[in-house]
CSV table of C-alpha atoms in Angstrom, one decimal:
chain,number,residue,atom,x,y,z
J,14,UNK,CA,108.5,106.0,89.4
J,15,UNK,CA,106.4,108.7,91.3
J,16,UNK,CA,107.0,109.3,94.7
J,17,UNK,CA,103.9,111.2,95.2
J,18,UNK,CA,100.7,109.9,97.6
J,19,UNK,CA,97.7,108.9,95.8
J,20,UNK,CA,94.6,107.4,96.7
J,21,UNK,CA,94.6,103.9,97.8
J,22,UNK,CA,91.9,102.0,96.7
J,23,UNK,CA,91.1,98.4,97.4
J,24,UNK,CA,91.7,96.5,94.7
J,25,UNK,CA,89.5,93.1,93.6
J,26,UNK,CA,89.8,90.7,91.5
J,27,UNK,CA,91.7,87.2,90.7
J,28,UNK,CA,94.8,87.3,93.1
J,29,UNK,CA,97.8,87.7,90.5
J,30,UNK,CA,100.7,84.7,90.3
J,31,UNK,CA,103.8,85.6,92.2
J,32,UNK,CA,106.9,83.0,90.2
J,33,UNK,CA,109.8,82.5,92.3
J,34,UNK,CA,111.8,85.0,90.7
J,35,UNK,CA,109.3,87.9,92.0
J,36,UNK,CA,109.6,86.7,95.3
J,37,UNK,CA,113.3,86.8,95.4
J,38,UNK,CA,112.8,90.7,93.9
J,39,UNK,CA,110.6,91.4,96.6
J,40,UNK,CA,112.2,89.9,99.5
J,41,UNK,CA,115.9,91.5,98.0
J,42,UNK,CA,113.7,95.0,98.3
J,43,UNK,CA,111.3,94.7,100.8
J,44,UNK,CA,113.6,96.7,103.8
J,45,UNK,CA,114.4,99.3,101.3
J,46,UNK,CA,116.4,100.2,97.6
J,47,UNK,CA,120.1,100.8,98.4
J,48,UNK,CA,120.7,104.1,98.6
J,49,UNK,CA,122.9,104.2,95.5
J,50,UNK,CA,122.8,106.3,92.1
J,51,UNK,CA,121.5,102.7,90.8
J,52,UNK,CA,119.9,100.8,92.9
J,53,UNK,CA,118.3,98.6,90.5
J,54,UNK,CA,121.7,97.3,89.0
J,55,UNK,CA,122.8,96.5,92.4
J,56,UNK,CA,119.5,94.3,93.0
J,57,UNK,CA,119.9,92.8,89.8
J,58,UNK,CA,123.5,91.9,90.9
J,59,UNK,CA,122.4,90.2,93.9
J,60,UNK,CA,120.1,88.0,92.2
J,61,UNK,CA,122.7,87.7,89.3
J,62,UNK,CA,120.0,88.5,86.7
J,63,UNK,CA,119.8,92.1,84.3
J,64,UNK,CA,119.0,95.1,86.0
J,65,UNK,CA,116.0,95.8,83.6
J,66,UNK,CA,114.3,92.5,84.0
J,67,UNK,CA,114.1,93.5,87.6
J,68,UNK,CA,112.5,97.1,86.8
J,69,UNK,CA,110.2,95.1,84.5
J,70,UNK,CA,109.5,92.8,87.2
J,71,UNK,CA,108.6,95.8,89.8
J,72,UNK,CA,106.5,97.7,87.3
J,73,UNK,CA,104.5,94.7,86.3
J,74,UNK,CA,103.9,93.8,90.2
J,75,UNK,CA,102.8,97.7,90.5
J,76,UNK,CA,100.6,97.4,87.8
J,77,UNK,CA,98.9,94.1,89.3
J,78,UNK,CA,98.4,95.6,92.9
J,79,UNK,CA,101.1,92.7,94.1
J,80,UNK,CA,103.0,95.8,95.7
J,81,UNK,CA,101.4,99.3,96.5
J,82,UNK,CA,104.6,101.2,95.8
J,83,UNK,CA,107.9,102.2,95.3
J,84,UNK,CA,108.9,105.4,96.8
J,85,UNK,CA,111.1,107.2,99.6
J,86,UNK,CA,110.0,106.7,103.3
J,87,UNK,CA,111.3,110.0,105.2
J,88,UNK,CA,111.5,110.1,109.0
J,89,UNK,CA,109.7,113.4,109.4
J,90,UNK,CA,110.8,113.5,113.0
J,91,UNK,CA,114.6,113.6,111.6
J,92,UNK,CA,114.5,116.4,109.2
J,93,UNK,CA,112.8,118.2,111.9
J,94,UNK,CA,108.6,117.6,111.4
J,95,UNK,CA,107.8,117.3,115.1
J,96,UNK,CA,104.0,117.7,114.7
J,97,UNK,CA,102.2,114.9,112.8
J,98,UNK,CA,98.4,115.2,112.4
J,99,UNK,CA,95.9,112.8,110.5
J,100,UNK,CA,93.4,115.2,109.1
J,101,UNK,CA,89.9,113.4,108.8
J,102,UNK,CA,87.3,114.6,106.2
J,103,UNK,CA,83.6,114.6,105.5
J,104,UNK,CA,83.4,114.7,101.8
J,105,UNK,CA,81.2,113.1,98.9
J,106,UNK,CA,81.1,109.7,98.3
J,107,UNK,CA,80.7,110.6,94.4
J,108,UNK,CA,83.9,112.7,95.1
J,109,UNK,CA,86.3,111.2,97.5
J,110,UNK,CA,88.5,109.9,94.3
J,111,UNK,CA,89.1,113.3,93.0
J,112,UNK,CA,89.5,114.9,95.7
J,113,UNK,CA,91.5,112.6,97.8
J,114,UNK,CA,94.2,112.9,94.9
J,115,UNK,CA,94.2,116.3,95.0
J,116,UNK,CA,94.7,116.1,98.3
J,117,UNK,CA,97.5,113.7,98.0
J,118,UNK,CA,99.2,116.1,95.4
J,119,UNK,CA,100.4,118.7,98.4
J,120,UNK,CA,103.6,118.7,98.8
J,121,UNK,CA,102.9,118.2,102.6
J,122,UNK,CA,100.5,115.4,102.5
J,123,UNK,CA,102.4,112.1,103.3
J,124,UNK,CA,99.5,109.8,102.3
J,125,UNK,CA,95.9,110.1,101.8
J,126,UNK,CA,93.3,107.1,101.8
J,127,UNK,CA,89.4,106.3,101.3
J,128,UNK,CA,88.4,105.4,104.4
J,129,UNK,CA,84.5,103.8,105.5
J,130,UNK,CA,82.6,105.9,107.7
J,131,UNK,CA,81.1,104.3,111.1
J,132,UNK,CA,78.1,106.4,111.5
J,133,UNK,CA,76.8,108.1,113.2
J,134,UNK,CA,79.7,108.3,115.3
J,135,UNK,CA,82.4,108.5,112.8
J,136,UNK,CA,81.3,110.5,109.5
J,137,UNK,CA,85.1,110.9,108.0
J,138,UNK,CA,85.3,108.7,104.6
J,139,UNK,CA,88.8,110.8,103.9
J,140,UNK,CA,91.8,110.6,105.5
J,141,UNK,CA,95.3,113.0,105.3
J,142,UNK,CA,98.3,112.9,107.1
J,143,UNK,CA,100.0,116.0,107.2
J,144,UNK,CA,103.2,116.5,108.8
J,145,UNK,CA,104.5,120.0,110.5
J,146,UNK,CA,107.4,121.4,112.6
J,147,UNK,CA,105.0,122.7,115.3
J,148,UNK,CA,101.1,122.0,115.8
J,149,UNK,CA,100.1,125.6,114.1
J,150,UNK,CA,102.3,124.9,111.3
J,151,UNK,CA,100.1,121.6,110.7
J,152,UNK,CA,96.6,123.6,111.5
J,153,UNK,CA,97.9,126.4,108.7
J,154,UNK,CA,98.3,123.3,106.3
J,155,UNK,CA,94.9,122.0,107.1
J,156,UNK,CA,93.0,124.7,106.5
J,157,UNK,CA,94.9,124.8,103.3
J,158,UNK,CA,93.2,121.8,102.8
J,159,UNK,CA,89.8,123.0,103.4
J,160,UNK,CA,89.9,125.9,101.5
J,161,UNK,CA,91.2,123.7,98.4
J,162,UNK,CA,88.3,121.5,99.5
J,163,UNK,CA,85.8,124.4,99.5
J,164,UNK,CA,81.8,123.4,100.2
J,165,UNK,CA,82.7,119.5,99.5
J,166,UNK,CA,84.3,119.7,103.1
J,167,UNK,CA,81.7,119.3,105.3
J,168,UNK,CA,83.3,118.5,108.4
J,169,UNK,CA,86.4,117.8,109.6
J,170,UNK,CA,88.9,117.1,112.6
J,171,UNK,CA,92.7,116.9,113.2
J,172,UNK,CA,93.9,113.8,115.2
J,173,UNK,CA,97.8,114.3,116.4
J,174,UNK,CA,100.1,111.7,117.1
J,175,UNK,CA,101.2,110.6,120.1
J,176,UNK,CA,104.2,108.2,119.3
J,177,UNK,CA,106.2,107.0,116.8
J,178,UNK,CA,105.2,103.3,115.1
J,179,UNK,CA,108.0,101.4,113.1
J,180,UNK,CA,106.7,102.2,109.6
J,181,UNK,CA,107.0,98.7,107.5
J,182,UNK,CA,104.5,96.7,105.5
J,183,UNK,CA,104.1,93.1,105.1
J,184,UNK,CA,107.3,90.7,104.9
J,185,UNK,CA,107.4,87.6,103.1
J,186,UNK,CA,110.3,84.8,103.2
């Protein structure tokens, strides 16, 4: 399974069935895959049940929208990006799909989302966080950005971070 950002969109519809065995998978894998060769056999182990049935499971609840994703979480701040920046975009509403996932294809992009605009305060409907080892790093990456962007960029700012939040999403028991 990809690793890579994409585009979240909201998703709508009838709210998919969770049975009890999906909620054991998630709760065995919401604080993270063991960080083994296999770590699918080793859930599967814990819940005494086949290793593929759970990678069924997982793809089915990714296909649903029951859970966004499965993919590495890095600290940034350990492997030495000190400079984090949320890059804010004014680009087409007819465009923010294509170009928000080409966005989210660069290698330094952590995640990149849709995003309303609150006008006329606010006109950024994309949003990009890009991650640096110093702030001019992160401003070279940005106009990377803008030049991939070309005339559909027609505005932009850089927001920079000013702590660390714990990264997790929501828990169930």
């Amino acid at each position: 399974m990809s690793t890579a950002p994409a585009l979240r969109e909201q998703r709508t519809g009838a709210a998919p069935v969770l049975d009890a065995l999906d909620r054991r998978i998630i709760v065995a894998t919401q604080e993270g895959l063991p960080r083994v060769s296999r770590p699918y056999h080793v859930i599967a182990g814990q819940l005494q049940i086949g290793a593929e049935e759970v990678m069924a499971r997982l793809q089915r609840m990714l296909d649903a929208g029951i859970i966004r994703r499965i993919g590495a979480v890095p600290n940034h701040y350990a492997l030495g990006y000190r400079a984090n920046g949320m890059s804010v975009w004014d680009v087409p509403d007819g465009r923010v799909r294509e170009l928000g996932n080409r966005i989210g294809e660069l290698d330094f992009v952590s995640h990149c989302y849709h995003r309303p605009r609150h006008l006329p305060e606010w006109p950024y409907n994309l949003f990009a966080m890009v991650h640096g080892r110093d702030r001019p790093e992160v401003e070279a990456k940005v106009a990377q950005i803008a030049a991939l962007l070309g005339t559909a960029d027609r505005g932009h700012a850089l927001l920079y971070s000013t702590r660390i939040l714990k990264k997790t999403g929501l828990r169930i028991s």
